[in-house]
Coordinates of C-alpha atoms and ligand atoms in Angstrom, one line a residue:
X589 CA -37.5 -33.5 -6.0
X590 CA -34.9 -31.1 -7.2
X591 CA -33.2 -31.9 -10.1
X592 CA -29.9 -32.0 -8.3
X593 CA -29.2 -33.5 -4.6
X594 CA -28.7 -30.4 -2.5
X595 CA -26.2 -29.9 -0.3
X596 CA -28.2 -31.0 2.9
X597 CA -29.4 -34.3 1.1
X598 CA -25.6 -35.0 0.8
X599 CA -24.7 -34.5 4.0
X600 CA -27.8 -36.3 5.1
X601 CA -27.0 -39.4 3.1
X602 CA -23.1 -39.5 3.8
X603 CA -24.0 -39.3 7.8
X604 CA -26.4 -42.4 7.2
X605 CA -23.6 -44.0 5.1
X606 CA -21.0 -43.5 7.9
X607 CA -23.5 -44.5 11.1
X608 CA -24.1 -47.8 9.4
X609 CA -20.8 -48.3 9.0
X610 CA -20.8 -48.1 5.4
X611 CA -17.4 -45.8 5.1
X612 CA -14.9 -47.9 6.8
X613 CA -11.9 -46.5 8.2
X614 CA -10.0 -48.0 5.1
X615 CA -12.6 -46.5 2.7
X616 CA -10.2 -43.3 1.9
X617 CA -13.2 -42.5 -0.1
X618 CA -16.8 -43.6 -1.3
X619 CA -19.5 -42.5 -4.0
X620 CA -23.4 -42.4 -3.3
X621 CA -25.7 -43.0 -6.1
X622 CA -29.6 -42.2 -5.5
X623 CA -31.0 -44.8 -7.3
X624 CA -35.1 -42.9 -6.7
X625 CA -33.6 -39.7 -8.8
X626 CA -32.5 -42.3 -10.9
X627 CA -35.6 -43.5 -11.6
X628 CA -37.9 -40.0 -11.2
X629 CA -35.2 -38.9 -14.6
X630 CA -36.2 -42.2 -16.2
X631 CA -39.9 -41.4 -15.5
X632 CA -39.6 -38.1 -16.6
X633 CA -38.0 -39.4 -20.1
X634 CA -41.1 -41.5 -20.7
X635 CA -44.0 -38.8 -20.0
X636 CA -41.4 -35.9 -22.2
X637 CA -41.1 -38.0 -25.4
X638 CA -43.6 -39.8 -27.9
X639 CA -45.1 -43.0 -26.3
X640 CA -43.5 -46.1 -27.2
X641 CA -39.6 -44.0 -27.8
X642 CA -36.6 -45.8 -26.8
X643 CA -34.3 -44.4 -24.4
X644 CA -31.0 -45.5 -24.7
X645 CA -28.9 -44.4 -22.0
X646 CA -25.4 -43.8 -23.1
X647 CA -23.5 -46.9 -21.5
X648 CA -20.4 -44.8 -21.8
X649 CA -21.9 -42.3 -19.0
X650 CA -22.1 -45.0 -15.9
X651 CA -21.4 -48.4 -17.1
X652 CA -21.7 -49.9 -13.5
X653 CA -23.5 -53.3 -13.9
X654 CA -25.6 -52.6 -11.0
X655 CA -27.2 -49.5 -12.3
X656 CA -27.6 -50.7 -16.2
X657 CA -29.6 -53.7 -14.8
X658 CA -32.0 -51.1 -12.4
X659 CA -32.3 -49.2 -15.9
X660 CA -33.2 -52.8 -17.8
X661 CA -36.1 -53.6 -15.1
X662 CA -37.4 -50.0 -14.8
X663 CA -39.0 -50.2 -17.9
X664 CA -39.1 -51.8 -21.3
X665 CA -38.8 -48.6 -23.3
X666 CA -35.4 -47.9 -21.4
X667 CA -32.6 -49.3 -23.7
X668 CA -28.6 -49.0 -23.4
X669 CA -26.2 -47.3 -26.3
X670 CA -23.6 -49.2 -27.0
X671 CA -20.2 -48.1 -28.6
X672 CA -17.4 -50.9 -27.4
X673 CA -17.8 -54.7 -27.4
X674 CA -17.4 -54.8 -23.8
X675 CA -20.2 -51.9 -23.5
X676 CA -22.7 -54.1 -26.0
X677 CA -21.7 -57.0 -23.5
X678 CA -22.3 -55.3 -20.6
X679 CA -26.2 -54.1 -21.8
X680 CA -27.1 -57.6 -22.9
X681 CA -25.4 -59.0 -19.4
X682 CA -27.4 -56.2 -18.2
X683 CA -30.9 -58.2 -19.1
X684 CA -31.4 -55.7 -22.4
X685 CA -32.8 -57.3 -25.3
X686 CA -30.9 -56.9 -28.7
X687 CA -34.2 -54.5 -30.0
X688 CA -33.5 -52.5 -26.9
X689 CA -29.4 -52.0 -27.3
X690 CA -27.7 -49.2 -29.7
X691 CA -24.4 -49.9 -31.7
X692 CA -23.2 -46.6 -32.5
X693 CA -19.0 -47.3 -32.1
X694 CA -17.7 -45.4 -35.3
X695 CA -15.1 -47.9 -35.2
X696 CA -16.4 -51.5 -35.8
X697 CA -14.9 -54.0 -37.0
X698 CA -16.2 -56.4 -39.1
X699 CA -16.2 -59.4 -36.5
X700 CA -18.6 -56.6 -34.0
X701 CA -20.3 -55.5 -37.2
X702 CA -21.4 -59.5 -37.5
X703 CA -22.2 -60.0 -34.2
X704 CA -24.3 -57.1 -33.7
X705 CA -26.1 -58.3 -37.0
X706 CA -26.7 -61.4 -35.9
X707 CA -28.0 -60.9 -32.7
X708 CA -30.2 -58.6 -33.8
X709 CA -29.0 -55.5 -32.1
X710 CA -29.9 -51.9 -33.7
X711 CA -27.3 -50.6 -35.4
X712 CA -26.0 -46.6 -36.5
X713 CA -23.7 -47.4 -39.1
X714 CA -20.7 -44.2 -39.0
X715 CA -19.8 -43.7 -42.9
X716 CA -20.3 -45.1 -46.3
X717 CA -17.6 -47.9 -45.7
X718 CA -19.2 -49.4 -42.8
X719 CA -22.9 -49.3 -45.1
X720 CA -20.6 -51.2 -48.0
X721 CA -19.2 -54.0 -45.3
X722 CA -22.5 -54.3 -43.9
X723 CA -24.3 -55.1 -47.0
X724 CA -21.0 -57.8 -47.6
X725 CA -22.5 -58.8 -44.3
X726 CA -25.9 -59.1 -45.1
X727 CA -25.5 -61.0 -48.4
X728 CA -23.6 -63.9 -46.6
X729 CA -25.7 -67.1 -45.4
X730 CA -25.7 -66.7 -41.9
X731 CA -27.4 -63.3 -40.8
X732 CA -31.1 -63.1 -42.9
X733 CA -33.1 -60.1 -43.2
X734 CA -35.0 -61.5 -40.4
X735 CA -32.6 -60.8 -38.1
X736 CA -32.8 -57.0 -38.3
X737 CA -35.8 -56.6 -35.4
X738 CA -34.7 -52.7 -34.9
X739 CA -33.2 -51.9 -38.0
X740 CA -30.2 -49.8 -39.3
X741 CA -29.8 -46.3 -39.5
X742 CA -26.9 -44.1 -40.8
X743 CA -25.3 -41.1 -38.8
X744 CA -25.5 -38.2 -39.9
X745 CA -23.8 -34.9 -39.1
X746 CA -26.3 -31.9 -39.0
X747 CA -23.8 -29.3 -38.8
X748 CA -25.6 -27.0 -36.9
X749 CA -22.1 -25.6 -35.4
X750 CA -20.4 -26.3 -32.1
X751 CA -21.1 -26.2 -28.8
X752 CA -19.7 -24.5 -25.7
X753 CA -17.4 -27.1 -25.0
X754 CA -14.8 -28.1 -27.7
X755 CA -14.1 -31.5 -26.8
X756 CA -17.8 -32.9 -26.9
X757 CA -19.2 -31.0 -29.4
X758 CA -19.8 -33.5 -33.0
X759 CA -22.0 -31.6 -35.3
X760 CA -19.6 -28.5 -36.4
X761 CA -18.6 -28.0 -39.9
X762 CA -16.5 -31.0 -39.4
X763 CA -16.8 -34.1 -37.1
X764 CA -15.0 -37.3 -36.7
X765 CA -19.0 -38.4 -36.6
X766 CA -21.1 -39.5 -39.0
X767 CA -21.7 -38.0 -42.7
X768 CA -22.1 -34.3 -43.3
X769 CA -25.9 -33.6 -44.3
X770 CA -24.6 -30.2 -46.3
X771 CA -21.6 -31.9 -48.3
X772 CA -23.3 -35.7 -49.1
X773 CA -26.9 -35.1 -49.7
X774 CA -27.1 -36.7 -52.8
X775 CA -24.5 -39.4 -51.9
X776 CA -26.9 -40.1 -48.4
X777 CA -30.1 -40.5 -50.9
X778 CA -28.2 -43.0 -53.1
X779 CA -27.4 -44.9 -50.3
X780 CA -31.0 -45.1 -49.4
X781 CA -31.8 -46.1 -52.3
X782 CA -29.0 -49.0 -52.7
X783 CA -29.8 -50.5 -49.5
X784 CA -33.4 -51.3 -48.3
X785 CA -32.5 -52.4 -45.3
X786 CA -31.3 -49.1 -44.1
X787 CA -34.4 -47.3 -42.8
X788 CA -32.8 -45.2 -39.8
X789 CA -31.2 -41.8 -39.7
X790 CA -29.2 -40.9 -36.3
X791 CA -27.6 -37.7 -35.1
X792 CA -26.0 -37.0 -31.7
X793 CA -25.8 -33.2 -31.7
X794 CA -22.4 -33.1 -28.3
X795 CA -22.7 -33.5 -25.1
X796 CA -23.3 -30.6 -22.3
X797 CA -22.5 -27.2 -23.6
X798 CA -25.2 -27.3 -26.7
X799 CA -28.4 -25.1 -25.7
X800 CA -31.7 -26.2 -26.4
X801 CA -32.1 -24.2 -30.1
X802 CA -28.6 -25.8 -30.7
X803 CA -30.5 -29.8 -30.4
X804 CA -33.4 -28.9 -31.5
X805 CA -31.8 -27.3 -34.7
X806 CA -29.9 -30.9 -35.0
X807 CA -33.7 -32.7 -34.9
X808 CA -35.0 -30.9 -37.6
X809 CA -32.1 -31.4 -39.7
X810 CA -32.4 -34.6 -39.6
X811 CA -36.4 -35.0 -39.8
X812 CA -36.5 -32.5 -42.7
X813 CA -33.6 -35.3 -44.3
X814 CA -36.2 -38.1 -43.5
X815 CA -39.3 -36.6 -44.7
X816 CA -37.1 -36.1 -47.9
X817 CA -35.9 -39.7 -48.0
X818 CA -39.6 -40.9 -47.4
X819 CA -41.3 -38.4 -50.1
X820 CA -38.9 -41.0 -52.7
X821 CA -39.2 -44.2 -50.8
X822 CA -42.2 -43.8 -49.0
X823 CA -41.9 -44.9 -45.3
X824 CA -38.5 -45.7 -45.7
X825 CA -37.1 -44.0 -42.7
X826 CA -39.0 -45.8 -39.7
X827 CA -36.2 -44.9 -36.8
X828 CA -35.4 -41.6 -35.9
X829 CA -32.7 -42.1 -33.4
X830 CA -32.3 -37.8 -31.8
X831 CA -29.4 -38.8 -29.8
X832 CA -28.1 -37.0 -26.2
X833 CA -26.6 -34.3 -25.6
X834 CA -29.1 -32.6 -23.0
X835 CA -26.7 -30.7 -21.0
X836 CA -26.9 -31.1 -17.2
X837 CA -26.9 -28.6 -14.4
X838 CA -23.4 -28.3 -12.3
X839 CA -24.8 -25.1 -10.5
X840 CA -27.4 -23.7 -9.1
X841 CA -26.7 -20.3 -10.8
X842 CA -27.1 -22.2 -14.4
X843 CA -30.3 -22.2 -15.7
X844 CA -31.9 -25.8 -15.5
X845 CA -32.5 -27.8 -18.6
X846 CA -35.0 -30.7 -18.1
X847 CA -35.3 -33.4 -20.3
X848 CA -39.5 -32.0 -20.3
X849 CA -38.2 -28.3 -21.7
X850 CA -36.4 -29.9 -23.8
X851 CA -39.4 -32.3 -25.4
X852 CA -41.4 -29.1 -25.5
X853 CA -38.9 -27.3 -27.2
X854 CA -38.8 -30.2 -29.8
X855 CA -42.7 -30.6 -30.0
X856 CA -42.6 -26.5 -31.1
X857 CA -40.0 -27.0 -34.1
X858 CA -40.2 -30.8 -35.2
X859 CA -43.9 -31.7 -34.4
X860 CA -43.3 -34.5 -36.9
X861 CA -42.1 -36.9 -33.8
X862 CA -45.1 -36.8 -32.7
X863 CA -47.1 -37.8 -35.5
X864 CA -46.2 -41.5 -35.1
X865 CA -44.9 -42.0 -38.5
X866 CA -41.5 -42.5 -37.0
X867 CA -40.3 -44.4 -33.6
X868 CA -38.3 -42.1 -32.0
X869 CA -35.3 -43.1 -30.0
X870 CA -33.1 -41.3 -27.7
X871 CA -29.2 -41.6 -25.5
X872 CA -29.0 -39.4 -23.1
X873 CA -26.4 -39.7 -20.8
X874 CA -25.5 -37.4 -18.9
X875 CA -28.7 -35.6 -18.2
X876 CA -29.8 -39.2 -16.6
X877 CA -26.9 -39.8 -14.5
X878 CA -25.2 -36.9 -13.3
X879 CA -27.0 -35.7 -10.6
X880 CA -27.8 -38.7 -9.2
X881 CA -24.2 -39.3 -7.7
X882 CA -21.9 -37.4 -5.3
X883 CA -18.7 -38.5 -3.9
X884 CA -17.1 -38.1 -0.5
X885 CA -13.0 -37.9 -0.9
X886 CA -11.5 -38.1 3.2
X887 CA -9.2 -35.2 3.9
X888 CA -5.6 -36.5 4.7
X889 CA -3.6 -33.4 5.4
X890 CA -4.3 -29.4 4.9
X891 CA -1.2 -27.2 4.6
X892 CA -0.2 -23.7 3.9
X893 CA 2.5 -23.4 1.2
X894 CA 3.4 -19.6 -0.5
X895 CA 0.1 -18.5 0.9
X896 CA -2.0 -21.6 -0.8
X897 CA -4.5 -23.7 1.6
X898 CA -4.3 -27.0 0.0
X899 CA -6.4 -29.8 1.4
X900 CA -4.8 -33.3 0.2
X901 CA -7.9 -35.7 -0.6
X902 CA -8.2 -38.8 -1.6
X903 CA -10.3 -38.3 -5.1
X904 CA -8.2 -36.0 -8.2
X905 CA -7.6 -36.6 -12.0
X906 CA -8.2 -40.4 -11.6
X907 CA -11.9 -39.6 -10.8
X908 CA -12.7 -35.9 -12.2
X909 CA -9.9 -36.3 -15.3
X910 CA -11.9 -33.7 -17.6
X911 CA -12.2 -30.9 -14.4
X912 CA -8.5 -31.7 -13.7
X913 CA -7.1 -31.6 -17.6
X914 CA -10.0 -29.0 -18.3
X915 CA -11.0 -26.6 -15.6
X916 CA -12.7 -23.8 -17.8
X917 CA -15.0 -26.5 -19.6
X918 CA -16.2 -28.6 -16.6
X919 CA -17.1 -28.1 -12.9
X920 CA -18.2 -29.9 -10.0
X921 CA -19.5 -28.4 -6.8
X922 CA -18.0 -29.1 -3.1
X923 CA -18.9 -29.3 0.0
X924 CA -16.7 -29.3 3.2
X925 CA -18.1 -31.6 5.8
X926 CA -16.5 -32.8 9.4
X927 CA -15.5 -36.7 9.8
X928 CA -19.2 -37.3 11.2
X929 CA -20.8 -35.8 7.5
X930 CA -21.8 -32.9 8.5
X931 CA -21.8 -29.9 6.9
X932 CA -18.8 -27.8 8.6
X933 CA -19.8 -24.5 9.6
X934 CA -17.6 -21.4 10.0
X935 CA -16.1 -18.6 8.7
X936 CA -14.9 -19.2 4.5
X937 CA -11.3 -19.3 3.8
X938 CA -10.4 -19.9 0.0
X939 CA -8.7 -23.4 -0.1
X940 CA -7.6 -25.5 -2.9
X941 CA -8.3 -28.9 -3.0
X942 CA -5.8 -31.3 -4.3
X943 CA -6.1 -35.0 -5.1
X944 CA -4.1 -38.1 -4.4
X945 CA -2.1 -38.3 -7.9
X946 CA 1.8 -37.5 -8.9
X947 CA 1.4 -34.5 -11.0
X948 CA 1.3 -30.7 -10.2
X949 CA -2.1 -30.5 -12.1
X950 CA -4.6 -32.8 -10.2
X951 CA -6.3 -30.1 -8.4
X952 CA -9.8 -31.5 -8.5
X953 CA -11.2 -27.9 -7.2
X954 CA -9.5 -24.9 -7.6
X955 CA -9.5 -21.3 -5.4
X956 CA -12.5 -22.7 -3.6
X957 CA -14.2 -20.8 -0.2
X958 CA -15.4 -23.6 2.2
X959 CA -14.9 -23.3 6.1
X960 CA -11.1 -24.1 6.3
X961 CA -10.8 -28.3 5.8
X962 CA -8.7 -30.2 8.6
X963 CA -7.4 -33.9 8.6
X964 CA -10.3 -35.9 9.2
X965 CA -13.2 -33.7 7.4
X966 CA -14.3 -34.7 3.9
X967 CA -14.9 -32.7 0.6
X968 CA -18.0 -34.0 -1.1
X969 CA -18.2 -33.1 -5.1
X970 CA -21.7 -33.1 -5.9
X971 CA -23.4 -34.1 -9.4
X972 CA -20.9 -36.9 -10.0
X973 CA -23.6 -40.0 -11.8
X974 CA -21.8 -39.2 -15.1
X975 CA -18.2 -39.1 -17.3
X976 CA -16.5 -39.4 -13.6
X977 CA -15.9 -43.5 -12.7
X978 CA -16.7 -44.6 -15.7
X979 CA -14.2 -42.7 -16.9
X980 CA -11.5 -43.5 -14.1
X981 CA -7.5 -43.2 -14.5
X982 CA -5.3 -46.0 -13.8
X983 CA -2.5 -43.0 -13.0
X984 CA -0.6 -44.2 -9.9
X985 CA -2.8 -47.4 -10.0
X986 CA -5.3 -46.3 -7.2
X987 CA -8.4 -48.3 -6.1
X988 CA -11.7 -47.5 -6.8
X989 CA -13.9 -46.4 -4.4
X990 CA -17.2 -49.0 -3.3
X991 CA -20.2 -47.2 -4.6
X992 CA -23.1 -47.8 -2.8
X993 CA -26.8 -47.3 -3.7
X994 CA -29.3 -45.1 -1.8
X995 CA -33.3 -45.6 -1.4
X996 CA -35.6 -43.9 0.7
X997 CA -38.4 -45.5 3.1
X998 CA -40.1 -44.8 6.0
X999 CA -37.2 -46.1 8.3
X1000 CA -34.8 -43.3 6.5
X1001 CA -32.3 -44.3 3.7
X1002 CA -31.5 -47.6 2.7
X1003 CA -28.2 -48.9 1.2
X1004 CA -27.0 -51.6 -1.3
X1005 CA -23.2 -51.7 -2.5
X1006 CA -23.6 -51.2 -6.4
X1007 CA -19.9 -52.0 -6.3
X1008 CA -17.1 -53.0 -3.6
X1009 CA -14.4 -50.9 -2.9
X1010 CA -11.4 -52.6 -5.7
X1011 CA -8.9 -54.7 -3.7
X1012 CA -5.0 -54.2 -4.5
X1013 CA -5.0 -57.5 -5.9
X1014 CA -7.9 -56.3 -8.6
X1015 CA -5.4 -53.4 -9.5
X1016 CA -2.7 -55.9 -9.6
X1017 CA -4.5 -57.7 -11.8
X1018 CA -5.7 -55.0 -14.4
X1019 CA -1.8 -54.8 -15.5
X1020 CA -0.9 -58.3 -15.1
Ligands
LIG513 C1 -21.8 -39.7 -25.7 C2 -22.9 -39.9 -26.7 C3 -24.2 -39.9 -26.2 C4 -24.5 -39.4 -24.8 O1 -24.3 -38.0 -24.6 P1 -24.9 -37.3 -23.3 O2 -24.3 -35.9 -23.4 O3 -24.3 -38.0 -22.1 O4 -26.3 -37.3 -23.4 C5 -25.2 -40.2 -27.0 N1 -25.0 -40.6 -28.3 C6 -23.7 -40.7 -28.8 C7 -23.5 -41.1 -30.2 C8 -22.6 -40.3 -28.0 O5 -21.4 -40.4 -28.5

């Protein structure tokens, strides 16, 4: 299976969609999540990394109920990062055990600090202050050292420089993350020593845009901290928590980073995570979700204005906000297909595709060549699992599309809805 759904496989899948009656006439638009490339990315996690590593998948990346429970049963080793009450809610209404859930919110509050605590989630504690409140925490009657099944770790940053992408990139110089390695070394190994319940170190490196050396540079940043920690408080450090970041692949002219390149890479320059002195944990996001979705946005009108083909859809900055805010950092992939799903032929004319919203720059694709669009047809964005519902604009309060979810069998694909189409009276009710 290739990494991403190809262009056919779309088109395929959207056709089913439709003949089954899946894309109603009201459905102004609809997203298709393969749930087996789901599950081949979750299996390809397990065989990449140490036996026994927990894969928490960044909850923040696809936070649909229907999909976080698919990644509770899949496997016990697949866990959920957490970094919102609501998110830590929705992995333990998920079916994930505390041991397997994340808190990495560099925000907590002392009321989430508690309740993480006490239900014995895992926690990566941001900064010095939160370490201080939690050991105010720890000290009171009700949470006892019992509790503490995965442990605590504290961020670190291993300011191994930026990425490609501004925005998502946490391990500069400076980050709003975590505690510079560089700058608090001494400070980090007299926290380690104040607090013997801390025995984890975290890092998350960004998220697309880092290259392989630029993660695996992060790793060994942090191991070579741990093996220092342990050489004064021998086996201290039990959790290495690597974090995500593994980009994912947008085009097909990228070069394709799998999550197996990048455990190789790792096993060349931190071999250490393999010697089972440490369990490992990891949360990815993206490189789990995104190219198991695509999205199909009807198209209601095409017109010519000062020489511009503009195809009105039904899907802009409410679904793709970073590609609308940010075109030169993010990208999706389209596809023109007729009202049927299938993949329009004829001659290329450059188009630009424009979205539903009230502002000049919710252009979801820009400049684009597809055979020319006309009401009725479809654009279909490819590579759409992750960063793009979950995180959905309530600009010009429009519903959310169903999302349904694809297997395959011998009779051809089969469909679940992962989540109904939203009802005006759900929008309604978000700003009552
Ligand atoms: C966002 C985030 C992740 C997930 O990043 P991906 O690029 O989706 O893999 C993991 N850990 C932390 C702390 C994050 O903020």
């Amino acid at each position: 299976m290739d990494i991403r759904m190809t262009p056919l496989e779309v088109a395929r899948a959207l056709q089913s969609a439709m003949e089954r009656g899946l894309m109603g006439s009201e459905d102004t638009s609809l997203i298709i999540y393969d749930l087996d490339r789901l599950r081949s990315r979750l299996q390809e996690a397990r065989q990449a990394f140490p036996e026994g590593t927990l894969h928490a998948v960044a909850v923040k990346a696809n936070p649909l109920p229907a999909v976080l429970r698919r990644l509770a049963d899949e496997h016990p080793c697949i866990g959920a990062e957490a970094a919102s009450l609501p998110e830590l809610e929705l992995a333990l209404g998920a079916g994930f055990g505390p041991e397997r859930i994340l808190f990495d919110s560099p925000a907590k509050t002392h009321a989430e600090l508690r309740l993480a605590l006490e239900r014995g989630i895992v926690l990566n504690a941001d900064n010095f202050q939160e370490l201080e409140r939690m050991a105010g925490l720890l000290g009171g009657a009700s949470i006892g050292a019992a509790k503490l099944h995965g442990g605590i770790g504290l961020r670190v940053n291993p300011q191994v420089g930026a990425g490609a992408i501004a925005t998502t990139s946490v391990a500069g110089q400076y980050s709003k993350f975590g505690v510079p390695v560089s700058e608090c070394r001494d400070e980090i190994l007299a926290a380690f020593e104040r607090y013997s319940w801390l025995t984890g170190l975290h890092s998350h490196v960004g998220s697309q845009g880092c290259s392989l050396e630029q993660l695996c540079a992060g790793v060994r940043t942090l191991l070579d901290l741990a093996e220092e920690i342990n050489s004064r408080l021998p086996e201290r450090i039990r959790l290495l928590d690597i974090g995500g970041g593994l980009p994912a692949t947008y085009r097909d002219s990228e070069p394709k980073s799998s999550l197996m390149d990048y455990a190789q890479a790792l096993r060349q320059r931190c071999p250490e995570l393999w010697s089972g002195r440490y369990r490992i944990a990891t949360e990815f996001g993206r490189a789990i979700h995104a190219n198991a979705a695509f999205a199909a946005a009807r198209v209601e009108y095409v017109k010519t204005q000062a020489g511009v083909v503009t195809a009105v859809t039904h899907l802009g900055a409410d679904m793709f906000l970073r590609k609308c805010y940010n075109p030169g950092d993010w990208h999706h992939d389209v596809l023109a297909v007729d009202g049927s799903g299938q993949i329009k032929a004829g001659e290329a004319v450059v188009q630009t595709i424009a979205g539903p919203l009230c502002f000049q720059g919710d252009l979801p694709a820009r400049d684009v060549s597809l055979p020319l669009l006309e009401q009725g047809d479809a654009v279909c964005f490819r590579d759409v699992g992750a960063y793009t519902l979950s995180m959905w604009s309530r600009y010009n309060s429009r519903q959310m599309p169903a999302v349904l979810g694809m297997t395959r069998s011998e009779e051809g694909p089969r469909f679940t809805i992962l989540r109904a189409r939203e009802s005006v009276e759900q929008v309604l009710r978000f700003w009552e």
